[in-house]
XYZ file of C-alpha atoms in Angstrom:
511
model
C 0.000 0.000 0.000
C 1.144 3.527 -0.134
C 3.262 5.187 2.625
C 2.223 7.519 4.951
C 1.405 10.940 4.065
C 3.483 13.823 5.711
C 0.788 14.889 8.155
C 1.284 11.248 9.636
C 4.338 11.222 10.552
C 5.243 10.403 13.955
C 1.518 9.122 14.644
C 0.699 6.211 16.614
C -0.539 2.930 14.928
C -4.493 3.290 15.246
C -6.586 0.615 16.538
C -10.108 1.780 15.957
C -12.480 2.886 13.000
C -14.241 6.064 13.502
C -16.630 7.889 11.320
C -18.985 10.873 11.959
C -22.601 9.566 11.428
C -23.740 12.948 11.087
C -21.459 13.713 8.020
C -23.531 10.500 6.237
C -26.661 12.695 7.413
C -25.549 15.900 6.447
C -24.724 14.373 3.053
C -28.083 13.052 2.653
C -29.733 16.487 3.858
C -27.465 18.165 0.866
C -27.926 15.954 -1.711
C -31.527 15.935 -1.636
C -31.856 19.489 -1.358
C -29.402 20.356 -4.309
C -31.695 17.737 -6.178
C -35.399 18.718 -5.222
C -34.313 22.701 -4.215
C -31.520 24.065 -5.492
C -27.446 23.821 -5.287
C -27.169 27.690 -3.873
C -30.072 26.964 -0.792
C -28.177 23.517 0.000
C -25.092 24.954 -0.044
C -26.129 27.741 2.344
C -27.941 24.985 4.718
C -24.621 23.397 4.666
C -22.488 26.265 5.543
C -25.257 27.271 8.024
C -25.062 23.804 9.854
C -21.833 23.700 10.181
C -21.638 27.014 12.074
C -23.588 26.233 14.140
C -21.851 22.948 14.612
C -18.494 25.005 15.376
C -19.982 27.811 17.227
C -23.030 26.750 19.181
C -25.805 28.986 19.333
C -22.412 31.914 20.300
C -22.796 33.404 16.620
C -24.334 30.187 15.232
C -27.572 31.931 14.090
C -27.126 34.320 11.221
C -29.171 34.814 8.053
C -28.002 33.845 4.563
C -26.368 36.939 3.824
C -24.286 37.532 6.919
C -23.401 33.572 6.567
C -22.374 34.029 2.822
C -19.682 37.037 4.173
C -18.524 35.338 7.157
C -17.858 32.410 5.003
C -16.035 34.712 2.668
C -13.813 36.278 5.671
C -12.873 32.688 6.818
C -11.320 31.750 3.168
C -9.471 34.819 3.572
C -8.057 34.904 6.625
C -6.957 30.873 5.608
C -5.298 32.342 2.335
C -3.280 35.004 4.672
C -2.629 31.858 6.856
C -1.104 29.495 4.822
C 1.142 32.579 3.759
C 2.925 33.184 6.677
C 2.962 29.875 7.908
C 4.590 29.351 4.676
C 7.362 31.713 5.597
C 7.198 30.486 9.106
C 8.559 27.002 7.643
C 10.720 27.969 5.685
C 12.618 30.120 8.342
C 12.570 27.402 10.615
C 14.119 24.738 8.145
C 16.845 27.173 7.553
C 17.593 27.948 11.688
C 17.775 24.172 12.430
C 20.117 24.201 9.493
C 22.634 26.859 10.890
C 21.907 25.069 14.684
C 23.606 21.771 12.971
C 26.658 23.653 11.299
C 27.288 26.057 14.419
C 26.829 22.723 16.941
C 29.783 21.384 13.910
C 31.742 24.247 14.420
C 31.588 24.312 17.974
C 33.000 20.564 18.108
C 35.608 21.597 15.907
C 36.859 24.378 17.865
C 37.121 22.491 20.975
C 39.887 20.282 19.274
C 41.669 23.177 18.407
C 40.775 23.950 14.659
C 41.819 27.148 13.602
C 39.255 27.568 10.936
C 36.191 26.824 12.953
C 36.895 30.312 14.473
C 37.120 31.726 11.078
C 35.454 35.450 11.268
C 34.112 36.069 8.006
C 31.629 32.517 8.242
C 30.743 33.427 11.617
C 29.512 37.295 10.449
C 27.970 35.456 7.241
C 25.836 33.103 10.027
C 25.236 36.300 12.108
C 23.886 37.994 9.068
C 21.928 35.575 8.138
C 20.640 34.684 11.265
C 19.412 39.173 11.553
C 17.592 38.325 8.120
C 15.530 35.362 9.486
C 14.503 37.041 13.002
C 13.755 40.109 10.550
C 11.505 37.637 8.374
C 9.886 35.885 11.758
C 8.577 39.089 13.080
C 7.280 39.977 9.994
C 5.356 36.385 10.324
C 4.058 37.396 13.376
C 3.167 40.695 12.408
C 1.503 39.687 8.941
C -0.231 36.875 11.260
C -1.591 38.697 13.875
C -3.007 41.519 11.443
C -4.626 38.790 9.615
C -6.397 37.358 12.803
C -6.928 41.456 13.496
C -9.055 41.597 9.901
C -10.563 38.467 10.061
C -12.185 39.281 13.763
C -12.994 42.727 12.890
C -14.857 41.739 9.363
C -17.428 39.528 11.535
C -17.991 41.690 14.260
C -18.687 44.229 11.393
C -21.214 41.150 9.704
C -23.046 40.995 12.828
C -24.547 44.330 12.366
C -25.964 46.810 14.726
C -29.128 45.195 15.563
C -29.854 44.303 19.379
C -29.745 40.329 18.892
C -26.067 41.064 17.043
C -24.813 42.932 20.271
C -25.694 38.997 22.031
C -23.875 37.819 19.584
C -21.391 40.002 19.538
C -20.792 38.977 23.039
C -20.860 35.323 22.241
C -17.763 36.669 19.821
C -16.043 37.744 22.420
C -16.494 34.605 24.512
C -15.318 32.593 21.475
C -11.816 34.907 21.254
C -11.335 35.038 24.917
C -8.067 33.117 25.886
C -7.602 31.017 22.788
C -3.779 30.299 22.328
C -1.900 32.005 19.218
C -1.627 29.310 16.442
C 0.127 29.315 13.101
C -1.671 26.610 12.138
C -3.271 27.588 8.719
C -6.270 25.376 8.876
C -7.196 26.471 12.125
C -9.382 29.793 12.283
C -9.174 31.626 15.741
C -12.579 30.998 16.769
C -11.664 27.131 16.544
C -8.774 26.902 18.611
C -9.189 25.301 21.577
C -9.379 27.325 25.160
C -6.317 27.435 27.373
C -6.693 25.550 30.946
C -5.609 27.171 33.685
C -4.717 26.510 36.870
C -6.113 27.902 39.937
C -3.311 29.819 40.524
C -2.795 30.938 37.114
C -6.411 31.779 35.886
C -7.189 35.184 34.574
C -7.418 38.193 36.720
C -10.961 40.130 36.186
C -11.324 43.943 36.542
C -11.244 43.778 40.701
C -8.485 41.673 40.862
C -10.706 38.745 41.068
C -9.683 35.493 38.784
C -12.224 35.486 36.258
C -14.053 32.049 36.013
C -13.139 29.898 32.897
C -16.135 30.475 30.283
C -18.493 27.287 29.404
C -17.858 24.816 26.879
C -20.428 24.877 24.119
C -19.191 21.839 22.988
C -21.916 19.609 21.876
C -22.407 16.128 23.516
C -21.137 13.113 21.835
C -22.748 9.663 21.269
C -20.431 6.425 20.914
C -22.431 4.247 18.700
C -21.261 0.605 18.747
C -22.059 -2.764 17.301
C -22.405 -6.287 18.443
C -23.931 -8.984 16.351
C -23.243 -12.067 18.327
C -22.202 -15.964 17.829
C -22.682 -18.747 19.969
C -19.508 -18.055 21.212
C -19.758 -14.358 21.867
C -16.017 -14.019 20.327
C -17.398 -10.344 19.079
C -16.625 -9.623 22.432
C -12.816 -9.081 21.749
C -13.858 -6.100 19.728
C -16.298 -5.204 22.141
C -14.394 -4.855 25.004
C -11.568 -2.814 23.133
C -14.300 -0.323 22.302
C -15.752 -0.126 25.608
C -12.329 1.239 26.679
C -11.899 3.115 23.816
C -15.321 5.206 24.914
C -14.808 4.937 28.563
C -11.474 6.456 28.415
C -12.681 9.088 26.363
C -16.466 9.905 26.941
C -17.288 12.438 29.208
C -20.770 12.033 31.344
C -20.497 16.094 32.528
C -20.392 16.669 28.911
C -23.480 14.734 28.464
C -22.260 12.036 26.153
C -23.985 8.584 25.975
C -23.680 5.395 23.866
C -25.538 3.373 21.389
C -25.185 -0.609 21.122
C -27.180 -1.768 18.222
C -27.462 -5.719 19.075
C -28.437 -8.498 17.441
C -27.743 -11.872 18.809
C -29.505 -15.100 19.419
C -27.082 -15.679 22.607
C -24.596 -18.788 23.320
C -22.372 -19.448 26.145
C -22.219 -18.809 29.403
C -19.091 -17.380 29.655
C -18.982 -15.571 26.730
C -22.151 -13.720 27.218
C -21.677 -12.804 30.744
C -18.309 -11.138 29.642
C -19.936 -9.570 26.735
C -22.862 -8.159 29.729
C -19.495 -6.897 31.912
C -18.398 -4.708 28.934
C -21.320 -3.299 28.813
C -21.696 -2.780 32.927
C -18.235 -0.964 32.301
C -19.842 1.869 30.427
C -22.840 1.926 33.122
C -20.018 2.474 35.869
C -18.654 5.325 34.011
C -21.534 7.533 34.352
C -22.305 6.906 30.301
C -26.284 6.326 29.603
C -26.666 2.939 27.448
C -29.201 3.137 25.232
C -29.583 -0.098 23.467
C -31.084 -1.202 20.236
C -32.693 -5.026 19.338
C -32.417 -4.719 15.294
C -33.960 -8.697 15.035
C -32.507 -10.957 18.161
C -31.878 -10.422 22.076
C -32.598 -13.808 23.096
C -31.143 -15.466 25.787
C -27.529 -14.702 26.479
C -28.286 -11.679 23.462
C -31.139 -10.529 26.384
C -28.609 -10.869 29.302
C -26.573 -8.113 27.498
C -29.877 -6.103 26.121
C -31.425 -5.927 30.283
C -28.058 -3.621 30.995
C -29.564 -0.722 29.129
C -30.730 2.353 30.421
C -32.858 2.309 27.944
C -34.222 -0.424 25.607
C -35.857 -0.430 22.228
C -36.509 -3.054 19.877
C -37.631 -3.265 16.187
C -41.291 -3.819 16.102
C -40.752 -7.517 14.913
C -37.329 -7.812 17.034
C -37.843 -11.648 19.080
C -37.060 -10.983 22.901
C -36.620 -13.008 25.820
C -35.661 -16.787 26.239
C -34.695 -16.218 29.680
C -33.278 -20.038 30.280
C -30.596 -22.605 30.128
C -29.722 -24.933 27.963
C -27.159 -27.491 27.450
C -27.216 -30.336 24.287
C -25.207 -33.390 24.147
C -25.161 -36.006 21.687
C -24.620 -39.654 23.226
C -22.854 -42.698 21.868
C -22.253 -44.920 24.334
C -24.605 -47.561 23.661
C -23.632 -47.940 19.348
C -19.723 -47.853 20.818
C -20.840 -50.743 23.373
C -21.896 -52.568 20.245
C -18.837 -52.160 17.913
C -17.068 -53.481 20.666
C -15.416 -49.715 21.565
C -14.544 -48.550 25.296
C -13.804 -45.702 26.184
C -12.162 -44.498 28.969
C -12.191 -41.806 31.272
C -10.383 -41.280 34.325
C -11.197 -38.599 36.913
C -10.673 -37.522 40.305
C -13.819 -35.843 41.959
C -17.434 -37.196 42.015
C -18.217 -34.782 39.407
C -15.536 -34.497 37.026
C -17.274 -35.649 34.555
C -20.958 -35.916 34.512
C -22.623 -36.323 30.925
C -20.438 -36.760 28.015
C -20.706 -38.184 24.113
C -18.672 -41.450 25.146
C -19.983 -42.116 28.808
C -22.841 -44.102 29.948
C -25.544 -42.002 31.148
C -27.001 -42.779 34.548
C -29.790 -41.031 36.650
C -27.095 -39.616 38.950
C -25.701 -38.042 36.452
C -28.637 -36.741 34.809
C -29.578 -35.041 37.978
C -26.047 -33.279 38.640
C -26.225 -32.002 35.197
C -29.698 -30.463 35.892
C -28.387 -29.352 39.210
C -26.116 -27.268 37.419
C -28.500 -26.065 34.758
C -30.561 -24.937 37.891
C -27.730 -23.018 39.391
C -26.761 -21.040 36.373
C -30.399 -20.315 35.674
C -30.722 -18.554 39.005
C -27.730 -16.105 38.260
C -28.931 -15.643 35.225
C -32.964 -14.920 36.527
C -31.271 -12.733 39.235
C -29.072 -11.090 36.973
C -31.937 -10.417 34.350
C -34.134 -9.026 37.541
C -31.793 -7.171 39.090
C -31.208 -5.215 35.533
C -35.082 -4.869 35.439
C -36.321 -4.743 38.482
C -39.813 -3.980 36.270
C -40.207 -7.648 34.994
C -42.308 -10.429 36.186
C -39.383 -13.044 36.322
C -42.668 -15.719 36.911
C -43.961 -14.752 33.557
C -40.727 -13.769 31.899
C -38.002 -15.921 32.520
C -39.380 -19.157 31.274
C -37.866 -19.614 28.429
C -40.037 -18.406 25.680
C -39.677 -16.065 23.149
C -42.075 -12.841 22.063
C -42.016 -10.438 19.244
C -41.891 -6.705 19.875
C -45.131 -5.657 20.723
C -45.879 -8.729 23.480
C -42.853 -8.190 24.316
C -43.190 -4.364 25.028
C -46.478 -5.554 27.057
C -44.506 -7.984 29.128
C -41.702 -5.036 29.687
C -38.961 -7.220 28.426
C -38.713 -3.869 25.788
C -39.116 0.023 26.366
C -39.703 0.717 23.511
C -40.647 -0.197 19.799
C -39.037 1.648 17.513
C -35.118 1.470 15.067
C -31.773 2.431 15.838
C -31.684 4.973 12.761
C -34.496 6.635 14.468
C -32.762 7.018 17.584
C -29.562 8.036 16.192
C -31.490 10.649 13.987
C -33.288 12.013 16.935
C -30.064 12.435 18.848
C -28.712 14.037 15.765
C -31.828 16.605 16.219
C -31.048 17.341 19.437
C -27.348 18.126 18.893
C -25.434 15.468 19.494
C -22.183 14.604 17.492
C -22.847 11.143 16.847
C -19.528 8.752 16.121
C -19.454 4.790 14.949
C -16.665 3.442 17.033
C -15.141 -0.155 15.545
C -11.723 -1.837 16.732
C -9.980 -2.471 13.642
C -6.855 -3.898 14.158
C -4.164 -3.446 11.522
C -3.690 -6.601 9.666
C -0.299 -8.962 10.385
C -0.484 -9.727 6.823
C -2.262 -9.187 3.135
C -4.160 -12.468 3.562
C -4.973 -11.375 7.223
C -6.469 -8.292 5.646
C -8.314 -9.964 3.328
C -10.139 -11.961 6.178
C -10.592 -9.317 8.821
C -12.261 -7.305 5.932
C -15.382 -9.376 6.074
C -18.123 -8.251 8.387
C -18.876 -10.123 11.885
C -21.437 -12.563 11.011
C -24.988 -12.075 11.790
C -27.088 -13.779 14.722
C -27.176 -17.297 14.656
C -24.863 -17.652 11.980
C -21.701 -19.754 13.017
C -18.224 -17.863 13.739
C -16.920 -20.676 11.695
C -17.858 -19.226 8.400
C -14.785 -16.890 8.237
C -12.869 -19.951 9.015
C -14.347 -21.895 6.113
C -13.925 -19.208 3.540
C -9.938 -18.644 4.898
C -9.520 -22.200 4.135
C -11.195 -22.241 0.897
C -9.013 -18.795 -0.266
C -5.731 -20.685 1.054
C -6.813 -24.076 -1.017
C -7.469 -21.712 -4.141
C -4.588 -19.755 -3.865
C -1.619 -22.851 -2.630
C -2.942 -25.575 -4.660
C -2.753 -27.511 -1.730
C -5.834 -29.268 0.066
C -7.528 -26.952 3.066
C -9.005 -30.161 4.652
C -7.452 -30.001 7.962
C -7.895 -26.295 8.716
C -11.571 -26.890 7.410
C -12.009 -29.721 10.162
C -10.610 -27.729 13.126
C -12.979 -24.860 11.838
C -15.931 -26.983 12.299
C -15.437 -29.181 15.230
C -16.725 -28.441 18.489
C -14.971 -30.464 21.309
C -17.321 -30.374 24.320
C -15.941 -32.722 26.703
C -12.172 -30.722 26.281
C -14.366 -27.453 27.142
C -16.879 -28.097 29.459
C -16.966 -24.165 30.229
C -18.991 -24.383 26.796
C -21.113 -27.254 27.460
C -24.265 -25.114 28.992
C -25.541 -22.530 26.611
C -27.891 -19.412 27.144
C -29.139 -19.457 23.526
C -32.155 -19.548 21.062
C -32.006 -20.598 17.794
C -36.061 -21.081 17.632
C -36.357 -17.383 16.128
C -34.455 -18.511 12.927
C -37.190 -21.389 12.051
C -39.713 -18.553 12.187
C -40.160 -17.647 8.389
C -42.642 -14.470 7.509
C-alpha cells in the first residue's frame, strides 16, 4: 500500500475505526436538497449547519447573507494563513540548518581547529541569522493583522441590531483566551481554550480570577455494534471499544452510547463477559441506550437488560430467559462395535454427561443441578437489571415479538436504531461509529478481517471456512485439515462451553 502521508508522521498505529454519522446525514440532507431545491439553498444549509456545529448557538444563528460574508472572511483569513505559515517554515528549516553547522563548528573548535573560528563565516551566520529574526517578526506581524481583519470583518457582519450585540458577546467569549496558532487550517474561533490553573487563571477587573467560560461543545454519542455468535467471540472487539469510549467519553459533557445488538445468545461465559463490557460503560456515568435490530434472546437478552434504555424493532424476538445445554450420546452404538472408552477422573463430578460415557440417573440429575444453578444467576441477573419484569412470567424460556414483548416489559420501547440516532442528531449530538480495527499482520490477514462479523445465529466458523477455501485456491494444496478444526466443536475438552444461554427457535420462524 502507499506510505504515509506527511501529516502522519510520527503518529501512533491506530486501533479503531471512527466515522462521523452525522457527516452521512448531512450528506443526505445536501444531496436531496441540491436535487429537489436548489445547489445555492443547499449549499447555504450546509455552511449554516456547520456554524452552528463550530460555534453553538455563540454566533451560530445568522441569516443567509451575513453567513455568505462570514464564510467569505474565513477563506481569507486561511489564504493570509497558509502565507505566513509558509514563511514560518521555511525560516525554521533554515535555523535548524545553521543550529547543525554552528553545533559542527563548535566541536571543531574544541579540538583546536583554527578555521572553525574563522570570522568572516561566523559574520555570514550572524547575518543571516538578523535576516531570518527580521523575516519571523514579519510572520508574526503579517499573522496577527490577519487574525486582526478576520475578527474585525465579523464583528462588522453581525450588524448593529440588538440580537447582534448577544452575539457580539458570544464573539467575544469565542476569542477570549484562545492560544496564538500558526496553524493555517485552524481559524481563531476554533482553537481550543487554554486551561488554567487555579493559581494561574485570569485576573478580572477587581483583581478577582475570572471564572473559565463554558464549553459549548456539543455532547457526543459512541455508537457501537455487536452482532453475536454462539460463542460471543465479538466480544474481543467489544471490550476494546468499551475502553476506547470509557477512556474518552465524558458524562459532565453529556455524552452517551448506542449498542445496536443483534444476537440469538450462546455461552455462558462468553455472554456474561460480553454483559461486563457493557456494565463498564454503566459504571462510568455513560447512559446505554440499546437497540434489538432482530434478536436479544437469551444470552443476546442478558446483554440487552443492561440498558438504560431499551428499544426493539417492532418484529425484534425478545426473551428466552433459560438454560440450555445439548449433548449427543454414543455410548450404547460404541458398546456394540465393541469400543470402550475411557475416562479417568478424580472428583465425584468431574465428569458428569459426556458423548462417550454411559448415562445414569445420577448423572442426569447433577447435570440439571447445574443447569438450575446457572439459571438462578442468570434470573437474578436479568431481575436485578429490570427490576420492572415479572421473572414468573418472563423468565421461562419463551420467546415474544416486539409488541408482546413491550407488554410484558422485556422492551421500552418499539421503535429502530436509525431513528434514535437521527433524533439524537436533532437534538445536537455529534454522533460517532466506534469499531476496533486492528491493523492486519499480513495481506491475507487483511483480506479476512475485511469481512463483516457474522450475523445472529450464523456460526463464527464461516470466516474460518472461507480462509480455508481462499488458502486451497490460492496454494494448490488441500484446506481439509484447517476446514475440520474450523468446524469441530470439542465439548468434553471445554466443558466451560457445554451449557448454553441461547435460542435458535427465532431462525425457524419464516414471515
Amino acid at each position: 500500500g502507499g506510505g504515509a502521508s506527511e501529516d502522519d508522521v510520527g503518529a501512533p498505529v491506530e486501533y479503531l475505526k471512527v466515522e462521523c454519522i452525522n457527516d452521512r446525514y448531512d450528506s443526505f440532507e445536501y444531496s436531496l436538497e441540491k436535487a429537489t431545491v436548489s445547489p445555492a439553498t443547499a449549499l447555504a444549509t450546509a455552511r449554516r449547519r456547520d456554524l452552528r456545529r463550530r460555534f453553538g448557538d455563540e454566533i451560530g444563528h445568522v441569516d443567509d447573507g451575513r453567513l455568505a460574508l462570514l464564510t467569505l472572511a474565513e477563506d481569507e483569513y486561511m489564504a493570509a494563513a497558509q502565507e505566513r505559515a509558509s514563511v514560518v517554515e521555511e525560516a525554521a528549516r533554515e535555523v535548524r540548518l545553521m543550529a547543525v553547522e554552528a553545533g559542527a563548528r563548535e566541536a571543531a573548535k574544541e579540538k583546536g581547529d583554527k578555521g572553525a573560528s574563522d570570522e568572516g563565516s561566523m559574520m555570514r551566520m550572524f547575518g543571516q541569522g538578523e535576516q531570518l529574526e527580521k523575516r519571523l517578526q514579519e510572520a508574526v506581524k503579517c499573522s496577527i493583522a490577519a487574525e486582526v481583519e478576520y475578527l474585525k470583518t465579523i464583528s462588522k457582519i453581525l450588524g448593529d441590531e440588538v440580537k447582534a450585540d448577544e452575539e457580539r458577546r458570544g464573539l467575544a467569549r469565542l476569542v477570549a483566551d484562545r492560544p496564538f496558532s500558526w496553524q493555517p487550517d485552524v481559524a481563531p474561533l476554533e482553537l481550543p481554550r487554554r486551561h488554567h490553573s487555579p493559581l494561574e487563571a485570569p485576573q478580572g477587573k477587581e483583581g478577582k480570577r475570572a471564572q473559565e467560560p463554558e464549553q459549548s461543545l456539543p455532547p457526543r454519542c459512541f455508537v457501537l455494534e455487536f452482532f453475536g455468535d454462539i460463542q460471543a467471540s465479538q466480544v474481543e472487539n467489544l471490550r476494546q471499544e468499551v475502553t476506547a469510549v470509557v477512556g474518552h467519553a465524558s458524562a459532565a459533557r453529556g455524552d452517551t452510547v448506542v449498542l445496536v445488538l443483534n444476537t440469538g445468545g450462546g455461552t455462558v461465559t462468553g455472554y456474561g463477559l460480553a454483559a461486563a463490557q457493557l456494565q463498564r460503560l454503566k459504571a462510568a456515568g455513560l447512559h446505554l441506550t440499546i437497540c434489538v435490530e432482530q434478536v436479544a434472546a437469551s444470552g443476546g437478552y442478558m446483554m440487552a437488560c443492561i440498558a438504560d434504555r431499551l428499544v426493539a424493532a417492532p418484529f425484534a424476538v425478545l426473551g428466552s430467559i433459560g438454560v440450555i445445554t445439548d449433548i449427543p450420546n454414543v455410548y450404547d452404538r460404541l458398546s456394540k462395535e465393541g469400543i470402550a472408552f475411557q475416562t479417568i477422573t478424580a472428583g465425584k463430578y468431574k465428569r458428569t454427561l459426556t458423548p462417550t460415557k454411559k448415562v445414569t440417573p445420577e448423572d442426569v440429575a447433577k447435570t440439571k443441578e447445574d443447569i438450575e444453578a446457572i439459571f438462578k444467576l442468570f434470573r437474578g441477573f436479568v431481575g436485578q437489571n429490570r427490576p420492572q419484569l415479572d421473572l414468573e412470567e418472563v423468565a421461562t424460556g419463551e420467546t415474544w415479538f416486539g409488541q408482546d414483548a413491550l407488554e410484558r416489559k422485556l422492551v421500552d420501547e418499539l421503535t429502530s436504531s436509525d431513528d434514535i440516532l437521527l433524533n439524537l442528531r436533532k437534538q445536537g449530538a455529534m454522533l460517532y461509529s466506534v469499531k476496533y480495527r486492528p491493523p492486519a499482520a499480513s495481506p491475507f490477514g487483511a483480506l479476512v478481517g475485511s469481512f463483516d462479523a457474522p450475523a445472529a445465529g450464523v456460526d463464527g466458523n464461516a470466516l474460518a471456512m472461507l480462509a480455508a477455501r481462499l488458502l486451497e485456491v490460492t496454494t494448490g494444496r488441500p484446506a481439509g485439515a484447517l476446514e475440520r478444526l474450523a468446524s469441530s466443536q470439542d465439548w468434553s475438552a471445554r466443558p466451560d462451553q457445554a451449557y448454553l444461554l441461547q435460542d435458535t427457535r427465532a431462525q425457524d420462524l419464516l414471515l
